[in-house]
CSV table of C-alpha atoms in Angstrom, one decimal:
chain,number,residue,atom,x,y,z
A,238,UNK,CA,104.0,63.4,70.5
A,239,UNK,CA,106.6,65.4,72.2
A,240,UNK,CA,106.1,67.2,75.3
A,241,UNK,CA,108.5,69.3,77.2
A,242,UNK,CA,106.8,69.9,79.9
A,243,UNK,CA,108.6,72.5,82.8
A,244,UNK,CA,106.6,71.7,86.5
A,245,UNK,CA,107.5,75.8,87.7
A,246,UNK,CA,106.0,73.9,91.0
A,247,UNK,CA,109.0,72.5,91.8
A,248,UNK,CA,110.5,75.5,93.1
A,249,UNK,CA,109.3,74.1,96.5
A,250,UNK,CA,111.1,70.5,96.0
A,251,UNK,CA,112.9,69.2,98.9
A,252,UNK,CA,112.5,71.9,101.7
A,253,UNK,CA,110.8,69.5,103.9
A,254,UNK,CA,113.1,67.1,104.5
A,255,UNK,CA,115.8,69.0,107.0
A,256,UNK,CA,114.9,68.8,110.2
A,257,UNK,CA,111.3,70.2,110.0
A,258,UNK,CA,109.1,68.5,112.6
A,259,UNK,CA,106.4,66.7,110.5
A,260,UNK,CA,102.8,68.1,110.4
A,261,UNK,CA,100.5,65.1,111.6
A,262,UNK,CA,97.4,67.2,109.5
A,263,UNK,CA,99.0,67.1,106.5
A,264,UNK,CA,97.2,65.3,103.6
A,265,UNK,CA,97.7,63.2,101.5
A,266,UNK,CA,97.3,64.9,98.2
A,267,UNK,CA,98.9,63.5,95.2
A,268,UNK,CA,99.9,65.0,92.8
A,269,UNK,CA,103.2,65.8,94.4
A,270,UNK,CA,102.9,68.9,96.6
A,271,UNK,CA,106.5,68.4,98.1
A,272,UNK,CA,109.5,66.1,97.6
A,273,UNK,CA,112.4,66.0,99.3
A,274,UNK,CA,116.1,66.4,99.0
A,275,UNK,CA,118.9,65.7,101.9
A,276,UNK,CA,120.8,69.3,100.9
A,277,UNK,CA,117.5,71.4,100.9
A,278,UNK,CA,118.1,72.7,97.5
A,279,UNK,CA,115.8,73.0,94.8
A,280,UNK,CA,115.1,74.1,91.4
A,281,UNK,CA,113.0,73.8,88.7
A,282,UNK,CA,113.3,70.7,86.4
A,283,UNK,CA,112.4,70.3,82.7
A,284,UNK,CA,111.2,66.8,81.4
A,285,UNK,CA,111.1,65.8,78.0
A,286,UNK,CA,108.8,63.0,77.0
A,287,UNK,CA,108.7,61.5,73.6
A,288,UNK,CA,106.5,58.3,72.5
A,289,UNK,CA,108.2,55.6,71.3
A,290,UNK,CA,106.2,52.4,71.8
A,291,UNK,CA,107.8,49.5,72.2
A,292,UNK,CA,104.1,47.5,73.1
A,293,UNK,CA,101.4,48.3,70.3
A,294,UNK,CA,99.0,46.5,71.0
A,295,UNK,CA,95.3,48.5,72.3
A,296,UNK,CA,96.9,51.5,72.1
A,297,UNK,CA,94.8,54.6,73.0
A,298,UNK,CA,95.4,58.1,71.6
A,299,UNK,CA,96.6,61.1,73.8
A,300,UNK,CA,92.8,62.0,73.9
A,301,UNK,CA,89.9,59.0,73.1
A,302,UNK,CA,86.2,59.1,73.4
A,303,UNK,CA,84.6,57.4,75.8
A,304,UNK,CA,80.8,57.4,75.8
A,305,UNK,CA,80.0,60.7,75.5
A,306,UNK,CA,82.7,62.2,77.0
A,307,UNK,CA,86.3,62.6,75.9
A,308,UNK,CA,89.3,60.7,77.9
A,309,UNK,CA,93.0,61.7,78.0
A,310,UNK,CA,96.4,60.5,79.2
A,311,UNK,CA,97.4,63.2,81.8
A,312,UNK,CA,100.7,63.9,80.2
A,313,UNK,CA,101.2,67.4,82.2
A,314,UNK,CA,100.6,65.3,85.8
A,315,UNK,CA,103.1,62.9,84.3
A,316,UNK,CA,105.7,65.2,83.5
A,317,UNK,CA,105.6,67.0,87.2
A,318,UNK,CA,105.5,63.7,88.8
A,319,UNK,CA,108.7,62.6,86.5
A,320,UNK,CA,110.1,66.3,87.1
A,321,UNK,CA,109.6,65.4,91.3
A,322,UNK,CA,111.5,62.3,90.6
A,323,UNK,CA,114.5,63.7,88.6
A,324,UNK,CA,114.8,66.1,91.4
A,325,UNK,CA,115.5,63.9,93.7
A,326,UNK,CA,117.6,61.3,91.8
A,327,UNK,CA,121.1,61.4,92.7
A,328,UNK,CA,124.1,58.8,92.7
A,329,UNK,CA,124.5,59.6,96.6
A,330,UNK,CA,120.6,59.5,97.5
A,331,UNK,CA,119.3,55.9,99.2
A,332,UNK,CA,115.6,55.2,98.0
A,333,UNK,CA,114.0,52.7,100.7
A,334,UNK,CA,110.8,50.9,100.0
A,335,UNK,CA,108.7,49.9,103.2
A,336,UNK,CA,107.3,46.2,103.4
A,337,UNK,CA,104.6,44.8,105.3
A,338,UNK,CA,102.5,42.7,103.3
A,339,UNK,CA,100.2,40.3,105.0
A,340,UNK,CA,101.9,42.3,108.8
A,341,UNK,CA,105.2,40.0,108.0
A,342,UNK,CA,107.2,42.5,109.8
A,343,UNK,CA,104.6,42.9,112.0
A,344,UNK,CA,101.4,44.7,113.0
A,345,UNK,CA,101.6,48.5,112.8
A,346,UNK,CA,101.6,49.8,116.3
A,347,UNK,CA,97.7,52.0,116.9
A,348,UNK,CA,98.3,55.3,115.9
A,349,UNK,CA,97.2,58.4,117.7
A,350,UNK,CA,93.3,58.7,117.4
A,351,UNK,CA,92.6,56.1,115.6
A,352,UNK,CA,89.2,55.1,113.0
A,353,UNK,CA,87.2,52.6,112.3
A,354,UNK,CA,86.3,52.5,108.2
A,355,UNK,CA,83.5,51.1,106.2
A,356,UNK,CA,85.7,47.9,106.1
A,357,UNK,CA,85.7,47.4,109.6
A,358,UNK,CA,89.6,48.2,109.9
A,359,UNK,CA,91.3,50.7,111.9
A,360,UNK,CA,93.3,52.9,110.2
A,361,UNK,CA,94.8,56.5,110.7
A,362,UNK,CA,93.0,59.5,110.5
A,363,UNK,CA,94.0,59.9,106.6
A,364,UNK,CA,91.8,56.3,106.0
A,365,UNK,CA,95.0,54.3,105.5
A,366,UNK,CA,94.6,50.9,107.1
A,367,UNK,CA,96.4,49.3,110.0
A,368,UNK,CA,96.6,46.2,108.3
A,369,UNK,CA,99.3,45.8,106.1
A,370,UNK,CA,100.9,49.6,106.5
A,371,UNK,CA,104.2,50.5,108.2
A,372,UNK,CA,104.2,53.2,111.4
A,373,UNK,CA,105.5,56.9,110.8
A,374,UNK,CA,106.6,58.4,113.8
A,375,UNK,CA,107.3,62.3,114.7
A,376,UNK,CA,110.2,61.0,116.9
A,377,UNK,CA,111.6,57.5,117.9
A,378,UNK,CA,109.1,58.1,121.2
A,379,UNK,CA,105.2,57.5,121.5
A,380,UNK,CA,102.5,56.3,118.8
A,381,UNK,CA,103.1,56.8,115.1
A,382,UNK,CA,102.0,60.0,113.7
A,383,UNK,CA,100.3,57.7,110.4
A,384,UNK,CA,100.8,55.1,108.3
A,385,UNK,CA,102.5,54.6,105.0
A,386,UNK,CA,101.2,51.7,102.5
A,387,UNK,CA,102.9,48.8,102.1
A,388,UNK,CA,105.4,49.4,99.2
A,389,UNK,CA,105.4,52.6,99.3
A,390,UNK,CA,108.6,55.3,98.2
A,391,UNK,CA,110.9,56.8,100.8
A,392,UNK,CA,114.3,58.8,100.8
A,393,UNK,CA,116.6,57.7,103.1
A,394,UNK,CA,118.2,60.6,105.1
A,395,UNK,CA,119.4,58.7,107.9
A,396,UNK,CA,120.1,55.6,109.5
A,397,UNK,CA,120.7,54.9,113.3
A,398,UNK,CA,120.4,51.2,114.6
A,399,UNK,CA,116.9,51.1,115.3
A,400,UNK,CA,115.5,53.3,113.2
A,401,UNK,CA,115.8,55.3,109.9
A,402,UNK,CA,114.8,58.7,108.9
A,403,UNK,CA,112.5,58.7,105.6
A,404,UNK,CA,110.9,61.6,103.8
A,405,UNK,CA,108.2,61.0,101.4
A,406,UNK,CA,107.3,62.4,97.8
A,407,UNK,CA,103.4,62.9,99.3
A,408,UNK,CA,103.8,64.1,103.4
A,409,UNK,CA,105.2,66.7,104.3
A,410,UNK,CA,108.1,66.7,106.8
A,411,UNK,CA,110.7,63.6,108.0
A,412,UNK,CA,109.5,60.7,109.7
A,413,UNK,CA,111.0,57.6,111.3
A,414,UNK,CA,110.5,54.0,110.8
A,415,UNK,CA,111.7,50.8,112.5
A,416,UNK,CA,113.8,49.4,110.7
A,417,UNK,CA,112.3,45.7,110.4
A,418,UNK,CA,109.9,47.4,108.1
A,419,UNK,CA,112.5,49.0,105.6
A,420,UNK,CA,114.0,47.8,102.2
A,421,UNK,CA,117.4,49.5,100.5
A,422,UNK,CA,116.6,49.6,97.5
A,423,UNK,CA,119.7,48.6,94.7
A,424,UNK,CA,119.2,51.6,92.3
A,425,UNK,CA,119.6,55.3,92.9
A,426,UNK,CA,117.8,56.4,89.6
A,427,UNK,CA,114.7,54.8,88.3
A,428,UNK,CA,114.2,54.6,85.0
A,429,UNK,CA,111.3,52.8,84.2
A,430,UNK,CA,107.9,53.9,85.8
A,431,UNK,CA,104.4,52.6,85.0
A,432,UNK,CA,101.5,55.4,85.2
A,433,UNK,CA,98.0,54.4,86.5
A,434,UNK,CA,95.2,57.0,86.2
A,435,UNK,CA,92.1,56.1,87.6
A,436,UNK,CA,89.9,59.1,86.1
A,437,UNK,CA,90.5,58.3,82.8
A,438,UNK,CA,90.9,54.7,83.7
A,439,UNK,CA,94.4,54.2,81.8
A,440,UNK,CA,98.2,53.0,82.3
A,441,UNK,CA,101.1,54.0,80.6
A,442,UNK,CA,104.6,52.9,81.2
A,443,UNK,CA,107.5,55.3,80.4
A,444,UNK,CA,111.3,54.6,80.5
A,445,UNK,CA,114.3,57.0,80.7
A,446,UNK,CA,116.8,56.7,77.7
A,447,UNK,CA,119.8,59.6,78.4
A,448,UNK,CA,118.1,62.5,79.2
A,449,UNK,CA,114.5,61.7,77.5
A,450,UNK,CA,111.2,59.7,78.7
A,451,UNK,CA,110.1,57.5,76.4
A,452,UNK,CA,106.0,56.0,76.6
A,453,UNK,CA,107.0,52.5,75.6
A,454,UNK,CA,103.0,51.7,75.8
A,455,UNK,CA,99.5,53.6,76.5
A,456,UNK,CA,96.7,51.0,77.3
A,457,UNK,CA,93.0,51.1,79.2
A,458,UNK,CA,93.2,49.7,82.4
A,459,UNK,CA,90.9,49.0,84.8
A,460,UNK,CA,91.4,49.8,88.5
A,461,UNK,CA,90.0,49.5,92.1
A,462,UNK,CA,86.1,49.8,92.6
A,463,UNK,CA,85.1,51.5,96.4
A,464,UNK,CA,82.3,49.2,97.8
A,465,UNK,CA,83.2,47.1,101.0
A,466,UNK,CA,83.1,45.1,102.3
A,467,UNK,CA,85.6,43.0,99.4
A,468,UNK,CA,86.1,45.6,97.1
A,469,UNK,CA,89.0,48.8,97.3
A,470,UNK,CA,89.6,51.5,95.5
A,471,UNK,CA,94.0,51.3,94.0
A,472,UNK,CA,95.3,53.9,96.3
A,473,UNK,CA,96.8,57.1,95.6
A,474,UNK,CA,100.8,57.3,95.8
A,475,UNK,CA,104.2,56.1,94.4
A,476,UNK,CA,105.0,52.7,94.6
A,477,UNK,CA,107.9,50.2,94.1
A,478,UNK,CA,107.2,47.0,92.2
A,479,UNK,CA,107.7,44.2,95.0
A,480,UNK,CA,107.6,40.9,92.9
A,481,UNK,CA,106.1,39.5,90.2
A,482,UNK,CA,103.9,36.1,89.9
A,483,UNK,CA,103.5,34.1,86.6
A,484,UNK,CA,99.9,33.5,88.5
A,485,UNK,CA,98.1,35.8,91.2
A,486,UNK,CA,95.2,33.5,92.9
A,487,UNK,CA,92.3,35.1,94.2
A,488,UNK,CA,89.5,34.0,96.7
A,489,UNK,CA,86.0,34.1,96.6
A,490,UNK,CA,84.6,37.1,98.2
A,491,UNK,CA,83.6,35.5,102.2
A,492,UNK,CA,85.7,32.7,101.5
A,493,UNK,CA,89.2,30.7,101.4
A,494,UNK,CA,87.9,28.8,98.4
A,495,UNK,CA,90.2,29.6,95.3
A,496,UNK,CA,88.1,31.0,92.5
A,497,UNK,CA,90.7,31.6,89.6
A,498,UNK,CA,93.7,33.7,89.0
A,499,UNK,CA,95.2,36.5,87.1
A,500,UNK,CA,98.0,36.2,84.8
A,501,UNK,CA,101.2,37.8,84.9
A,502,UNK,CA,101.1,39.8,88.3
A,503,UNK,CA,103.3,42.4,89.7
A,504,UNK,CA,102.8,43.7,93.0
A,505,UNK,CA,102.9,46.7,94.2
A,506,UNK,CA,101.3,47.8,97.4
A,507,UNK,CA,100.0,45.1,100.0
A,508,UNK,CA,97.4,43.1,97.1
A,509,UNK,CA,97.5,45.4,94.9
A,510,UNK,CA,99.0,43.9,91.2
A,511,UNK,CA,98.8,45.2,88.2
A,512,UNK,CA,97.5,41.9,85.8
A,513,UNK,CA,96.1,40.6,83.2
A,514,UNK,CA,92.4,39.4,82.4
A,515,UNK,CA,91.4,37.2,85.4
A,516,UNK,CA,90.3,33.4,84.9
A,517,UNK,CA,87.8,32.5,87.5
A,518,UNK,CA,89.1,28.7,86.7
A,519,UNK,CA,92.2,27.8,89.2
A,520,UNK,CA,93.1,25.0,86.8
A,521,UNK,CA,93.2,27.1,83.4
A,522,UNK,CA,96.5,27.1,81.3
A,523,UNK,CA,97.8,29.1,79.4
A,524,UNK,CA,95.9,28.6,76.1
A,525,UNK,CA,92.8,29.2,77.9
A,526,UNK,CA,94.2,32.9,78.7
A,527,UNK,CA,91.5,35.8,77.6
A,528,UNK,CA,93.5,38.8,75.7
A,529,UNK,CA,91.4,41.3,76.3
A,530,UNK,CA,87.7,42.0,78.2
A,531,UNK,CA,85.3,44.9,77.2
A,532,UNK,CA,85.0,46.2,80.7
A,533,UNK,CA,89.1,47.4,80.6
A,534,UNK,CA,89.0,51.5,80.6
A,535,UNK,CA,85.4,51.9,81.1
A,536,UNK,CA,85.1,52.1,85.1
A,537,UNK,CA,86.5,50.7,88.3
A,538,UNK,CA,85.4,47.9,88.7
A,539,UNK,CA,88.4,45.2,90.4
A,540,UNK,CA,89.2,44.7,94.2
A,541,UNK,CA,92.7,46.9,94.4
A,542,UNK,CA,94.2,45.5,91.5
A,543,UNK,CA,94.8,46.9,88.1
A,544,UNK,CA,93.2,45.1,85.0
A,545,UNK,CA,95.1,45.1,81.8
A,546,UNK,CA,95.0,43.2,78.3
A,547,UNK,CA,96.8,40.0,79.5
A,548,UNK,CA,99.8,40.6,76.6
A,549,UNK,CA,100.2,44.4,78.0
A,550,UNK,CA,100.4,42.9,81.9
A,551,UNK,CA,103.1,40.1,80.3
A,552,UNK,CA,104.9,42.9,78.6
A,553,UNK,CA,105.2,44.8,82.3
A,554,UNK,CA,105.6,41.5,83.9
A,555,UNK,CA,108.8,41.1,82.0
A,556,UNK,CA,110.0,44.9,81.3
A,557,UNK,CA,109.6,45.9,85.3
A,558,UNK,CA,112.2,45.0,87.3
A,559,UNK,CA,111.2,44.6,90.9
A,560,UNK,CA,112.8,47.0,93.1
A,561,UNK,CA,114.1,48.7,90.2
A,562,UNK,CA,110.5,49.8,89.0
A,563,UNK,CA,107.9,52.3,90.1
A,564,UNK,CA,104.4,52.5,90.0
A,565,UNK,CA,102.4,55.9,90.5
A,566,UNK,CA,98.7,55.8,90.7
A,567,UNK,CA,97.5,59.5,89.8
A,568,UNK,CA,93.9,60.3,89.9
């Protein structure tokens, strides 16, 4: 496989971002729609992407059956969302991630007209959640606008000392953010990014050599299932991988009893990880791992998280960086 793929949709990158009061309607609509640049510029961008797996193991085709239907890796949304991201990648840009798992930097202040959702949580009027999610204001006065997730992607555009001016590769406009809820991130490129689809319930992770993407692996996956009150759909966006953990321990629904773990987490966005084949056993080792479970790239089917062969989520475990890393979850 080799796909140049040209996204002719860039020609609106990065007009957002300069000044433009944010619209507070504006969706949330990935794929991109808009990304954004400090200078305003933009132009079209041409990605080339080449397989060259460095995992083999459960490897799907570009297009598989399933059931009686046929599946497919969603190269041409993976080559705009890669074209968005070279746009934007410059030595002199600062990409921020914003942190609030578990509300350690504090609850999100109410937003204007809030919700209530299925779950019982308030959250904006886009369905994102109070809990856990970091407040985007208009301007450094009144109630947030929205909320981001928690490890979500911004552009830095400005800093002041109690707030920073972000723009966003899925809302349109600028938008500020106390700053006890932003993280600098150490790189100004990104080179490896993991894609999650959760139509065709796949992943594939893809890293920049020189000027060329290579898939280093193309796997089923299995993501988030919608059906409160435990379970959540993986949500839409761009994400930076916060941490990893050798072992991510669950709860049973309605309870604080442990039931097991996954193996070989990284996180994501608030408990979000992509993993490997859970263990509902807290005490298992390592030789009582499971490689692989028939359910992985049929439906959704896990409470956020993203399901993988166990050797596939050690081989992210160890290839994503955190902070360095990105994960996109495209539908």
């Amino acid at each position: 496989m080799n796909h140049t793929i040209t996204a002719a949709w860039t020609a609106t990158l990065f007009a957002c971002c300069l000044g433009t009061p944010p619209d507070a309607t504006a969706q949330q609509t990935p794929p991109v729609r808009i990304t954004c640049n400090t200078d305003g510029t933009s132009a079209p961008n041409e990605v080339e992407i080449v397989k060259e797996l460095s995992y083999t193991q459960h490897t799907l085709g570009d297009t598989y059956p399933y059931k009686d239907t046929e599946r497919r890796f969603q190269w041409d949304k993976i080559g705009e969302w890669l074209s968005a991201l070279e746009a934007a990648q410059q030595d002199s840009v600062t990409w921020v991630t914003l942190q609030n798992y578990k509300d350690r930097n504090g609850i999100a202040p109410e937003v204007q007209d809030p919700e209530i959702n299925e779950y019982r949580s308030a959250t904006d009027r886009y369905g994102v959640s109070r809990y856990q999610s970091i407040p985007l204001y208009g301007s450094q006065t009144g109630k947030p606008a929205r909320y981001s997730r928690d490890g979500a992607l911004f552009l830095l555009l400005k800093d002041s000392a109690d707030y920073v001016k972000v723009c966003s590769m899925l809302y349109d406009g600028a938008w500020y953010v106390p700053k006890d809820y932003v993280r600098t991130l150490p790189v100004h490129r990104f080179s490896k990014v993991i894609f999650v689809d959760r139509t065709d319930q796949n992943i594939a992770t893809l890293e920049k050599v020189g000027t060329v993407w290579y898939v280093r692996s193309m796997n089923p996956a299995t993501t988030g299932l919608h059906n409160p009150p435990y379970q959540q759909e993986t949500p839409l966006g761009v994400y930076v991988i916060q941490e990893h953990k050798p072992k991510m321990y669950y709860l049973r629904d309605g309870s604080s009893e442990i039931a097991g773990f996954a193996p070989w987490a990284s996180r994501f966005t608030r408990g979000g990880y992509i993993h490997g084949v859970p263990l509902n056993n807290p005490k298992a080792t390592e030789k009582n791992y499971i490689e692989f479970s028939p359910t992985l790239g049929t439906t959704p089917r896990s409470h956020m998280c993203v399901r993988n062969a166990t050797s596939h989520a050690k081989y992210i475990y160890d290839w994503a960086t955190p902070l360095e890393s990105l994960v996109i979850v495209i539908d």
